[in-house]
Tab-separated table of C-alpha atoms and ligand atoms in Angstrom:
chain	number	residue	atom	x	y	z
L	1	MET	CA	185.209	20.315	-126.405
L	2	LYS	CA	183.654	23.715	-125.736
L	3	VAL	CA	181.177	25.429	-128.066
L	4	LEU	CA	180.113	29.076	-127.977
L	5	ILE	CA	176.528	29.549	-129.176
L	6	VAL	CA	175.679	33.111	-130.212
L	7	GLY	CA	172.002	33.900	-129.606
L	8	GLY	CA	169.354	33.374	-126.980
L	9	GLY	CA	166.214	31.968	-128.570
L	10	GLY	CA	164.491	28.619	-129.002
L	11	ARG	CA	166.695	27.778	-131.973
L	12	GLU	CA	169.849	28.267	-129.897
L	13	HIS	CA	168.403	26.223	-127.013
L	14	ALA	CA	167.661	23.368	-129.453
L	15	LEU	CA	171.215	23.587	-130.846
L	16	ALA	CA	172.686	23.482	-127.325
L	17	TRP	CA	170.457	20.492	-126.472
L	18	LYS	CA	171.503	18.580	-129.606
L	19	LEU	CA	175.232	19.292	-129.234
L	20	ARG	CA	175.092	18.031	-125.627
L	21	ARG	CA	173.259	14.899	-126.774
L	22	ASP	CA	175.922	14.263	-129.388
L	23	ASP	CA	178.701	14.752	-126.845
L	24	PRO	CA	177.577	14.871	-123.199
L	25	THR	CA	181.030	16.138	-122.225
L	26	CYS	CA	180.718	19.121	-124.581
L	27	GLU	CA	180.704	22.382	-122.606
L	28	ILE	CA	178.265	25.022	-123.816
L	29	VAL	CA	178.796	28.755	-123.428
L	30	ALA	CA	175.985	30.930	-124.786
L	31	ALA	CA	175.896	34.678	-125.427
L	32	PRO	CA	173.497	35.881	-124.196
L	33	GLY	CA	171.685	32.506	-123.861
L	34	ASN	CA	168.493	32.111	-121.846
L	35	PRO	CA	167.321	30.237	-118.725
L	36	GLY	CA	166.742	27.040	-120.760
L	37	ILE	CA	170.289	27.074	-122.121
L	38	ALA	CA	171.578	27.908	-118.615
L	39	ALA	CA	170.476	24.409	-117.555
L	40	LEU	CA	172.874	22.954	-120.167
L	41	GLY	CA	175.811	25.304	-119.856
L	42	ARG	CA	176.839	28.830	-118.964
L	43	CYS	CA	175.379	32.077	-120.234
L	44	ALA	CA	177.596	35.130	-120.733
L	45	ASN	CA	176.058	38.566	-120.689
L	46	VAL	CA	177.360	39.594	-124.137
L	47	LYS	CA	174.991	40.897	-126.803
L	48	VAL	CA	174.872	39.241	-130.233
L	49	SER	CA	175.661	42.661	-131.748
L	50	ASP	CA	178.842	43.083	-129.651
L	51	ILE	CA	181.350	41.446	-131.977
L	52	ASP	CA	184.409	42.660	-130.039
L	53	GLY	CA	182.846	41.238	-126.875
L	54	LEU	CA	182.168	37.902	-128.594
L	55	VAL	CA	185.738	37.654	-129.919
L	56	ALA	CA	187.037	38.344	-126.403
L	57	LEU	CA	184.657	35.750	-124.925
L	58	ALA	CA	185.686	33.052	-127.442
L	59	LYS	CA	189.351	33.739	-126.603
L	60	VAL	CA	188.953	33.829	-122.812
L	61	GLU	CA	186.868	30.655	-122.886
L	62	ARG	CA	189.241	29.007	-125.422
L	63	VAL	CA	186.234	27.573	-127.245
L	64	THR	CA	186.708	24.807	-129.813
L	65	PHE	CA	184.361	26.594	-132.200
L	66	THR	CA	181.464	29.068	-132.316
L	67	VAL	CA	177.968	28.627	-133.801
L	68	VAL	CA	175.972	31.709	-134.786
L	69	GLY	CA	172.170	31.548	-134.469
L	70	PRO	CA	170.688	34.812	-135.811
L	71	GLU	CA	171.414	36.580	-139.108
L	72	GLY	CA	172.198	39.992	-137.545
L	73	PRO	CA	175.750	39.195	-136.370
L	74	LEU	CA	176.426	37.300	-139.623
L	75	GLU	CA	175.450	40.377	-141.633
L	76	ALA	CA	177.601	42.495	-139.288
L	77	GLY	CA	180.692	40.400	-140.096
L	78	LEU	CA	181.085	38.188	-137.028
L	79	VAL	CA	182.466	35.310	-139.109
L	80	ASP	CA	184.913	37.560	-140.975
L	81	ARG	CA	186.234	38.891	-137.646
L	82	PHE	CA	186.458	35.470	-135.984
L	83	ARG	CA	188.350	34.027	-138.945
L	84	ALA	CA	190.735	36.996	-139.000
L	85	GLU	CA	191.421	36.257	-135.313
L	86	GLY	CA	192.053	32.572	-136.107
L	87	LEU	CA	188.862	31.437	-134.314
L	88	ALA	CA	186.870	28.503	-135.757
L	89	VAL	CA	183.279	29.525	-136.505
L	90	PHE	CA	180.216	27.936	-138.117
L	91	GLY	CA	178.405	30.392	-140.378
L	92	PRO	CA	178.823	32.455	-143.553
L	93	THR	CA	180.888	35.601	-144.036
L	94	SER	CA	179.058	38.906	-144.304
L	95	ALA	CA	179.382	38.782	-148.102
L	96	ALA	CA	177.912	35.257	-148.265
L	97	ALA	CA	175.149	36.158	-145.779
L	98	ARG	CA	173.799	38.520	-148.488
L	99	ILE	CA	171.968	35.446	-149.799
L	100	GLU	CA	169.537	36.334	-146.971
L	101	THR	CA	170.285	39.953	-146.143
L	102	SER	CA	169.938	41.329	-149.682
L	103	LYS	CA	166.943	40.036	-151.598
L	104	ARG	CA	168.345	41.792	-154.653
L	105	TYR	CA	171.657	39.907	-154.404
L	106	ALA	CA	169.830	36.591	-153.884
L	107	LYS	CA	167.497	37.172	-156.794
L	108	GLU	CA	170.241	38.211	-159.215
L	109	LEU	CA	172.364	35.223	-158.200
L	110	MET	CA	169.473	32.792	-158.667
L	111	LEU	CA	168.456	34.207	-162.035
L	112	ALA	CA	172.077	34.110	-163.286
L	113	ALA	CA	172.593	30.544	-161.997
L	114	GLY	CA	169.305	29.257	-163.412
L	115	VAL	CA	167.875	28.442	-159.964
L	116	PRO	CA	164.070	28.193	-160.173
L	117	THR	CA	162.461	31.223	-158.491
L	118	ALA	CA	159.812	33.847	-159.210
L	119	SER	CA	160.969	36.444	-161.711
L	120	ALA	CA	161.485	39.857	-160.152
L	121	ARG	CA	162.866	43.315	-160.884
L	122	THR	CA	164.388	45.839	-158.498
L	123	PHE	CA	163.282	49.496	-158.279
L	124	THR	CA	164.040	52.683	-156.370
L	125	GLU	CA	161.531	54.806	-158.357
L	126	PRO	CA	157.888	54.404	-157.262
L	127	SER	CA	156.441	55.087	-160.723
L	128	ALA	CA	158.621	52.444	-162.399
L	129	ALA	CA	157.801	49.934	-159.647
L	130	LYS	CA	154.073	50.574	-160.097
L	131	ALA	CA	154.336	50.174	-163.863
L	132	GLU	CA	155.953	46.768	-163.305
L	133	ALA	CA	153.185	45.747	-160.870
L	134	ARG	CA	150.580	46.726	-163.495
L	135	ARG	CA	152.478	44.773	-166.150
L	136	LEU	CA	152.525	41.613	-163.985
L	137	GLY	CA	148.929	42.093	-162.760
L	138	ALA	CA	147.527	41.073	-159.359
L	139	PRO	CA	148.225	39.062	-157.309
L	140	VAL	CA	151.769	40.418	-157.224
L	141	VAL	CA	154.448	40.506	-154.529
L	142	VAL	CA	156.262	43.629	-153.283
L	143	LYS	CA	159.374	43.133	-151.141
L	144	ALA	CA	161.741	45.446	-149.317
L	145	SER	CA	165.234	44.469	-150.467
L	146	GLY	CA	166.910	44.531	-147.046
L	147	ILE	CA	166.211	42.852	-143.712
L	148	ALA	CA	162.857	44.088	-142.377
L	149	ALA	CA	162.267	41.657	-139.490
L	150	GLY	CA	160.065	39.411	-141.631
L	151	LYS	CA	157.646	42.261	-142.310
L	152	GLY	CA	158.998	43.542	-145.604
L	153	VAL	CA	156.958	41.256	-147.885
L	154	ILE	CA	153.516	42.232	-149.131
L	155	VAL	CA	151.597	39.630	-151.126
L	156	ALA	CA	149.213	42.089	-152.817
L	157	MET	CA	145.934	40.579	-153.955
L	158	THR	CA	145.004	43.799	-155.820
L	159	LEU	CA	146.965	46.454	-157.730
L	160	ASP	CA	145.785	49.082	-155.205
L	161	GLU	CA	147.383	47.082	-152.421
L	162	ALA	CA	150.595	46.733	-154.458
L	163	GLU	CA	150.729	50.495	-155.105
L	164	SER	CA	150.198	51.284	-151.412
L	165	ALA	CA	153.010	48.885	-150.490
L	166	ILE	CA	155.345	50.522	-153.024
L	167	ASP	CA	154.475	53.987	-151.652
L	168	ALA	CA	154.929	52.818	-148.055
L	169	MET	CA	158.434	51.521	-148.830
L	170	LEU	CA	159.768	54.023	-151.383
L	171	VAL	CA	157.919	57.225	-150.441
L	172	ASP	CA	157.059	56.938	-146.732
L	173	ASN	CA	160.189	54.908	-145.798
L	174	ALA	CA	158.060	52.524	-143.699
L	175	PHE	CA	160.994	50.059	-143.552
L	176	GLY	CA	163.803	52.621	-143.434
L	177	ALA	CA	166.898	51.707	-145.442
L	178	ALA	CA	165.694	48.120	-145.915
L	179	GLY	CA	162.867	49.434	-148.109
L	180	ALA	CA	164.815	52.058	-150.080
L	181	GLU	CA	164.928	49.473	-152.849
L	182	VAL	CA	161.968	47.211	-153.641
L	183	LEU	CA	161.504	44.041	-155.625
L	184	VAL	CA	158.323	43.600	-157.635
L	185	GLU	CA	157.918	39.879	-158.014
L	186	GLU	CA	155.747	37.359	-159.797
L	187	PHE	CA	153.213	35.609	-157.497
L	188	MET	CA	153.772	31.884	-156.924
L	189	GLU	CA	151.179	29.437	-155.725
L	190	GLY	CA	151.797	26.253	-153.765
L	191	GLU	CA	152.772	24.836	-150.389
L	192	GLU	CA	155.889	26.118	-148.688
L	193	LEU	CA	158.729	24.017	-147.305
L	194	SER	CA	161.808	24.831	-145.266
L	195	LEU	CA	164.848	22.857	-146.364
L	196	PHE	CA	168.199	23.136	-144.548
L	197	ALA	CA	171.633	21.947	-145.643
L	198	ILE	CA	174.954	22.076	-143.834
L	199	THR	CA	177.664	23.003	-146.309
L	200	ASP	CA	181.404	23.542	-146.545
L	201	GLY	CA	180.769	25.684	-149.622
L	202	THR	CA	180.924	22.741	-152.044
L	203	HIS	CA	179.585	19.565	-150.433
L	204	LEU	CA	176.372	19.498	-148.479
L	205	LEU	CA	174.360	17.464	-146.009
L	206	PRO	CA	170.659	18.099	-146.611
L	207	PHE	CA	168.128	17.763	-143.787
L	208	ILE	CA	164.621	16.439	-144.267
L	209	ALA	CA	162.108	19.184	-145.053
L	210	ALA	CA	159.983	20.893	-142.393
L	211	GLN	CA	156.954	23.145	-142.644
L	212	ASP	CA	156.631	26.383	-140.675
L	213	HIS	CA	153.344	28.023	-139.552
L	214	LYS	CA	153.822	31.766	-139.878
L	215	ARG	CA	150.319	33.055	-139.097
L	216	ILE	CA	149.190	33.694	-135.527
L	217	GLY	CA	145.816	31.972	-135.875
L	218	GLU	CA	144.655	28.398	-136.338
L	219	GLY	CA	143.982	27.429	-139.952
L	220	ASP	CA	146.744	29.904	-140.965
L	221	THR	CA	144.733	33.059	-140.340
L	222	GLY	CA	145.631	36.485	-138.952
L	223	PRO	CA	148.910	38.392	-139.023
L	224	ASN	CA	152.324	36.926	-139.771
L	225	THR	CA	154.663	36.046	-136.904
L	226	GLY	CA	158.211	34.763	-136.575
L	227	GLY	CA	156.673	31.249	-136.646
L	228	MET	CA	154.051	29.678	-134.356
L	229	GLY	CA	155.095	26.084	-134.912
L	230	ALA	CA	156.676	23.587	-137.277
L	231	TYR	CA	156.649	19.915	-138.037
L	232	ALA	CA	158.599	17.239	-139.879
L	233	PRO	CA	158.726	15.080	-141.877
L	234	VAL	CA	156.550	16.478	-144.669
L	235	SER	CA	155.135	13.745	-146.889
L	236	ILE	CA	155.021	15.980	-149.982
L	237	ALA	CA	158.811	16.269	-149.650
L	238	PRO	CA	160.046	12.688	-150.090
L	239	PRO	CA	163.781	11.996	-150.614
L	240	GLU	CA	163.381	12.433	-154.393
L	241	LEU	CA	162.140	15.985	-153.881
L	242	VAL	CA	165.035	16.767	-151.537
L	243	ASP	CA	167.399	15.372	-154.219
L	244	GLU	CA	165.752	17.573	-156.831
L	245	ALA	CA	166.199	20.624	-154.588
L	246	VAL	CA	169.845	19.695	-154.009
L	247	GLN	CA	170.478	19.401	-157.769
L	248	ARG	CA	168.425	22.357	-158.968
L	249	VAL	CA	168.679	24.787	-156.030
L	250	PHE	CA	171.505	24.149	-153.560
L	251	ALA	CA	174.252	22.920	-155.928
L	252	PRO	CA	173.941	25.737	-158.518
L	253	THR	CA	173.612	28.382	-155.764
L	254	LEU	CA	176.748	27.167	-153.969
L	255	ARG	CA	178.623	26.937	-157.286
L	256	ALA	CA	177.643	30.487	-158.251
L	257	MET	CA	178.768	31.788	-154.861
L	258	ARG	CA	182.117	29.972	-155.123
L	259	ASP	CA	182.582	31.311	-158.654
L	260	GLU	CA	182.148	34.874	-157.515
L	261	GLY	CA	184.650	34.404	-154.701
L	262	CYS	CA	182.256	34.331	-151.771
L	263	PRO	CA	181.654	30.676	-150.923
L	264	PHE	CA	178.831	30.006	-148.476
L	265	THR	CA	179.727	27.912	-145.438
L	266	GLY	CA	177.414	27.042	-142.558
L	267	LEU	CA	173.713	26.353	-142.744
L	268	LEU	CA	171.889	27.320	-145.919
L	269	TYR	CA	168.115	27.367	-145.578
L	270	ALA	CA	165.941	27.400	-148.688
L	271	GLY	CA	162.335	28.486	-148.329
L	272	LEU	CA	160.752	26.603	-151.231
L	273	MET	CA	157.340	26.856	-152.858
L	274	LEU	CA	156.095	23.614	-154.390
L	275	THR	CA	154.539	25.046	-157.535
L	276	ARG	CA	153.007	23.122	-160.396
L	277	GLN	CA	156.306	23.609	-162.226
L	278	GLY	CA	158.279	22.069	-159.340
L	279	PRO	CA	160.072	23.583	-156.328
L	280	LYS	CA	160.941	27.281	-156.623
L	281	VAL	CA	162.875	29.397	-154.141
L	282	VAL	CA	160.860	31.938	-152.144
L	283	GLU	CA	163.888	33.060	-150.153
L	284	PHE	CA	167.171	31.881	-148.715
L	285	ASN	CA	168.244	32.266	-145.101
L	286	CYS	CA	171.874	32.106	-144.044
L	287	ARG	CA	171.202	30.343	-140.705
L	288	PHE	CA	169.043	27.744	-138.977
L	289	GLY	CA	165.295	28.502	-139.059
L	290	ASP	CA	163.258	29.172	-135.955
L	291	PRO	CA	161.082	27.196	-135.036
L	292	GLU	CA	161.966	24.531	-137.667
L	293	THR	CA	165.221	23.778	-135.805
L	294	GLN	CA	163.244	22.946	-132.650
L	295	ALA	CA	161.183	20.420	-134.676
L	296	LEU	CA	164.064	18.934	-136.692
L	297	LEU	CA	166.869	18.444	-134.175
L	298	PRO	CA	164.936	16.079	-131.855
L	299	LEU	CA	164.218	13.899	-134.934
L	300	LEU	CA	167.846	13.857	-136.023
L	301	GLU	CA	169.354	10.503	-135.160
L	302	SER	CA	172.860	11.180	-136.374
L	303	ASN	CA	175.545	13.380	-134.932
L	304	LEU	CA	175.371	17.104	-135.791
L	305	LEU	CA	178.378	18.217	-133.783
L	306	GLU	CA	180.948	16.566	-136.067
L	307	PRO	CA	179.842	18.042	-139.417
L	308	MET	CA	179.336	21.459	-137.789
L	309	ARG	CA	182.806	21.323	-136.280
L	310	ALA	CA	184.293	20.220	-139.619
L	311	VAL	CA	182.732	23.225	-141.393
L	312	ALA	CA	183.808	25.589	-138.606
L	313	ASP	CA	187.388	24.262	-138.889
L	314	GLY	CA	187.366	24.792	-142.666
L	315	ARG	CA	187.493	21.056	-143.348
L	316	SER	CA	185.676	19.350	-146.244
L	317	LEU	CA	182.406	17.441	-145.913
L	318	ALA	CA	183.396	15.196	-148.851
L	319	GLY	CA	182.582	11.634	-147.871
L	320	ALA	CA	180.615	12.620	-144.739
L	321	ALA	CA	177.793	10.189	-143.958
L	322	PRO	CA	174.331	11.497	-144.865
L	323	LEU	CA	172.224	12.622	-141.909
L	324	ALA	CA	170.016	9.858	-140.475
L	325	TRP	CA	166.553	10.441	-139.039
L	326	LYS	CA	164.354	8.734	-136.472
L	327	THR	CA	161.095	7.258	-137.640
L	328	GLY	CA	157.871	8.970	-136.624
L	329	ALA	CA	156.886	12.629	-136.575
L	330	SER	CA	157.900	15.768	-134.706
L	331	VAL	CA	155.568	18.665	-133.903
L	332	THR	CA	156.727	21.939	-132.309
L	333	THR	CA	154.129	24.277	-130.820
L	334	VAL	CA	155.192	27.808	-129.912
L	335	VAL	CA	153.604	29.375	-126.839
L	336	ALA	CA	153.545	33.155	-127.329
L	337	ALA	CA	152.885	36.128	-125.074
L	338	ALA	CA	149.675	38.172	-125.023
L	339	GLY	CA	149.676	40.730	-127.814
L	340	TYR	CA	152.179	38.851	-130.013
L	341	PRO	CA	152.962	39.530	-132.896
L	342	GLY	CA	152.302	43.103	-131.753
L	343	THR	CA	153.768	44.687	-128.630
L	344	VAL	CA	154.156	42.380	-125.641
L	345	LYS	CA	154.662	43.163	-121.978
L	346	PRO	CA	157.464	41.207	-120.280
L	347	GLY	CA	157.469	39.868	-116.742
L	348	ALA	CA	154.524	37.412	-116.589
L	349	ALA	CA	155.315	34.472	-114.266
L	350	ILE	CA	155.604	31.163	-116.185
L	351	THR	CA	154.695	27.664	-114.991
L	352	LEU	CA	156.081	24.788	-117.068
L	353	PRO	CA	154.528	21.316	-117.348
L	354	ALA	CA	155.418	19.011	-114.448
L	355	ASP	CA	156.104	16.031	-116.710
L	356	THR	CA	158.667	17.001	-119.318
L	357	ALA	CA	160.012	13.499	-119.922
L	358	SER	CA	157.956	12.990	-123.076
L	359	VAL	CA	158.477	16.421	-124.652
L	360	SER	CA	161.296	18.945	-125.122
L	361	ILE	CA	160.666	22.470	-123.885
L	362	PHE	CA	162.905	24.975	-125.657
L	363	HIS	CA	163.088	28.410	-124.077
L	364	ALA	CA	162.878	31.489	-126.322
L	365	GLY	CA	161.576	34.650	-124.628
L	366	THR	CA	162.138	33.725	-120.979
L	367	ALA	CA	164.193	35.308	-118.195
L	368	ARG	CA	164.757	35.025	-114.430
L	369	ASP	CA	163.412	37.895	-112.353
L	370	GLY	CA	165.165	39.291	-109.258
L	371	SER	CA	163.958	36.386	-107.132
L	372	GLY	CA	164.991	33.747	-109.660
L	373	ALA	CA	161.455	33.031	-110.893
L	374	LEU	CA	160.920	32.258	-114.583
L	375	VAL	CA	159.119	35.105	-116.384
L	376	THR	CA	158.276	36.042	-119.955
L	377	ALA	CA	160.785	38.234	-121.804
L	378	GLY	CA	159.674	38.264	-125.425
L	379	GLY	CA	156.970	37.464	-127.981
L	380	ARG	CA	157.633	33.784	-128.516
L	381	VAL	CA	158.115	32.430	-124.996
L	382	VAL	CA	158.771	28.693	-125.352
L	383	ALA	CA	158.576	26.028	-128.072
L	384	VAL	CA	157.288	22.589	-127.108
L	385	THR	CA	158.401	19.652	-129.277
L	386	ALA	CA	156.815	16.202	-129.137
L	387	LEU	CA	157.898	13.101	-131.052
L	388	ALA	CA	155.392	10.338	-131.737
L	389	PRO	CA	154.841	7.520	-134.217
L	390	THR	CA	152.258	9.552	-136.162
L	391	ILE	CA	151.767	13.229	-136.927
L	392	ALA	CA	148.364	13.127	-135.192
L	393	ALA	CA	149.856	11.764	-131.969
L	394	ALA	CA	152.763	14.232	-132.104
L	395	GLN	CA	150.343	17.142	-132.602
L	396	ALA	CA	148.183	15.999	-129.691
L	397	ALA	CA	151.175	15.556	-127.363
L	398	SER	CA	152.729	18.883	-128.369
L	399	ALA	CA	149.451	20.795	-127.899
L	400	ALA	CA	148.761	19.045	-124.569
L	401	ALA	CA	152.165	20.073	-123.207
L	402	ALA	CA	151.734	23.615	-124.610
L	403	SER	CA	148.447	23.870	-122.683
L	404	GLN	CA	150.432	23.239	-119.502
L	405	VAL	CA	152.821	26.113	-120.165
L	406	THR	CA	150.874	28.754	-118.294
L	407	PHE	CA	151.289	32.499	-117.900
L	408	THR	CA	148.863	35.393	-118.164
L	409	GLY	CA	147.704	35.819	-121.753
L	410	SER	CA	149.551	32.783	-123.189
L	411	GLN	CA	148.504	31.825	-126.710
L	412	TYR	CA	149.359	28.895	-128.973
L	413	ARG	CA	147.974	27.043	-131.990
L	414	ARG	CA	146.538	23.581	-131.500
L	415	ASP	CA	146.695	22.775	-135.217
L	416	ILE	CA	150.414	22.642	-136.013
L	417	GLY	CA	150.852	20.120	-138.825
L	418	TRP	CA	147.244	20.398	-140.004
L	419	ARG	CA	148.178	20.195	-143.675
L	420	GLU	CA	149.992	16.938	-143.067
L	421	LEU	CA	147.015	15.593	-141.140
L	422	THR	CA	144.773	16.172	-144.133
L	423	ARG	CA	147.228	14.093	-146.184
L	424	ALA	CA	148.430	11.441	-143.745
L	425	PRO	CA	147.032	8.005	-144.330
L	426	VAL	CA	145.230	6.531	-141.337
L	427	THR	CA	147.626	4.027	-139.840
L	428	GLY	CA	147.060	1.334	-137.294
L	429	VAL	CA	143.590	0.570	-138.610
L	430	THR	CA	143.191	-2.745	-140.374
L	431	PRO	CA	140.330	-2.760	-142.846
L	432	PRO	CA	137.710	-5.404	-141.993
L	433	ALA	CA	138.365	-8.712	-143.673
L	434	PRO	CA	135.932	-9.598	-146.433
L	435	VAL	CA	133.303	-12.112	-145.366
P	501	LIG	P1	159.939	35.960	-147.520
P	501	LIG	O1	160.269	36.916	-146.420
P	501	LIG	O2	160.609	36.278	-148.829
P	501	LIG	O3	160.079	34.531	-147.096
P	501	LIG	O4	158.363	36.087	-147.767
P	501	LIG	C1	157.455	35.915	-146.708
P	501	LIG	C2	156.277	35.114	-147.186
P	501	LIG	O5	155.628	35.798	-148.278
P	501	LIG	C3	156.656	33.765	-147.761
P	501	LIG	O6	156.801	32.809	-146.767
P	501	LIG	C4	155.500	33.499	-148.685
P	501	LIG	O7	154.397	32.985	-147.963
P	501	LIG	C5	155.132	34.855	-149.212
P	501	LIG	N1	155.770	35.085	-150.508
P	501	LIG	C6	156.989	35.600	-150.745
P	501	LIG	N2	157.256	35.664	-152.068
P	501	LIG	C7	156.172	35.168	-152.699
P	501	LIG	C8	155.822	34.963	-154.086
P	501	LIG	N3	156.640	35.312	-155.062
P	501	LIG	N4	154.618	34.432	-154.340
P	501	LIG	C9	153.761	34.110	-153.350
P	501	LIG	N5	154.034	34.273	-152.041
P	501	LIG	C10	155.213	34.788	-151.698
P	502	LIG	N1	160.954	30.089	-139.576
P	502	LIG	C1	161.365	31.105	-140.465
P	502	LIG	C2	162.703	31.633	-140.234
P	502	LIG	O1	163.455	31.157	-139.401
P	502	LIG	O2	163.083	32.584	-140.906
């Protein structure tokens, strides 16, 4: 078995790690990969945007199947090309990837299929968009329709803020083509969850839910990032809630996509808001989440390779065993470079913890310099995942290991999982017996 992994971040390192656990004889080829993945397989110097190069690599390497990490190559039609070349690939076609890459497409599909989500309307005219924001009243949400690197969403607390966001997108082209069309959306209140499911287009294998931490600062303060940490399981998402999301969100979405002739295969990720009226969709992603994947895969007891290979081969997941999970908790802490989420300077020398037996260190923005030393090469540098019997112990172990990932200007949050800690019952303490 040989698997090509497209991408080079922490998510792809975690996927490589899990596939090798599931089958230690599985050969990994990654494009472009990173120094962490290089310890598990081979890295090929092919960019994720070079689809011709990736097709050629998959053929030369005679890979069993290919897994695509980021959304960019999915949007660009990697899966369509691979399938046309007869190559097995895990991921959605470009048309199906619109569930993430076009917020307008996703919203129209959800509203037509009766999937619970915030109501929204699409505009290209600033005055009409502003009228809609005034009609809804603040707080109100303004979104660029296309992919804007996670920065195209403004949760406006005032109408002034909403109007500035509309002007920035439609008049000043702050997000280029991605913001040539905006959605003005109803504000939802509640806790957010990330829920993944592997799907053949009809049947699905849901994961347990995880929670991401998007803000740079402890207590969820400061600017948004790609994700500073994640944890699982989430006690406000028991199996009944996952079932509800499968019935009310995943099943009708997959059915609607099949009905319009663009079935979704691969990993469908629902960003859910737990509102007072139940779970509602904030957004869909057409790929594994980062850093949720780094938190979830170490907790996954069952085999991931087989269902992924089945979907890549175009086989059905009907009758596949549900995914099984270890007991305990997983906490992933991201160690980021100085300046992140703004501009970062690459090339800082990295020291990793000496004892890595009790944690998993997933590389994201790392590289080898000319002398072979490990240096920073991006905003999010590594993700450290710890498993422990309780969320408190997992948080402590993850933060302790993150503190031993050292480079100039390193920053990380010590509070990943804090919401769960405010909820988690104290375990291991026996109340005093009555006298
Ligand atoms: P998105 O890129 O669509 O996931 O949005 C980024 C973040 O903006 C989400 O994770 C939410 O925290 C917030 N957000 C998006 N849409 C809404 C909404 N309708 N109501 C409240 N918050 C939202
Ligand atoms: N963790 C959020 C994402 O992967 O989009």
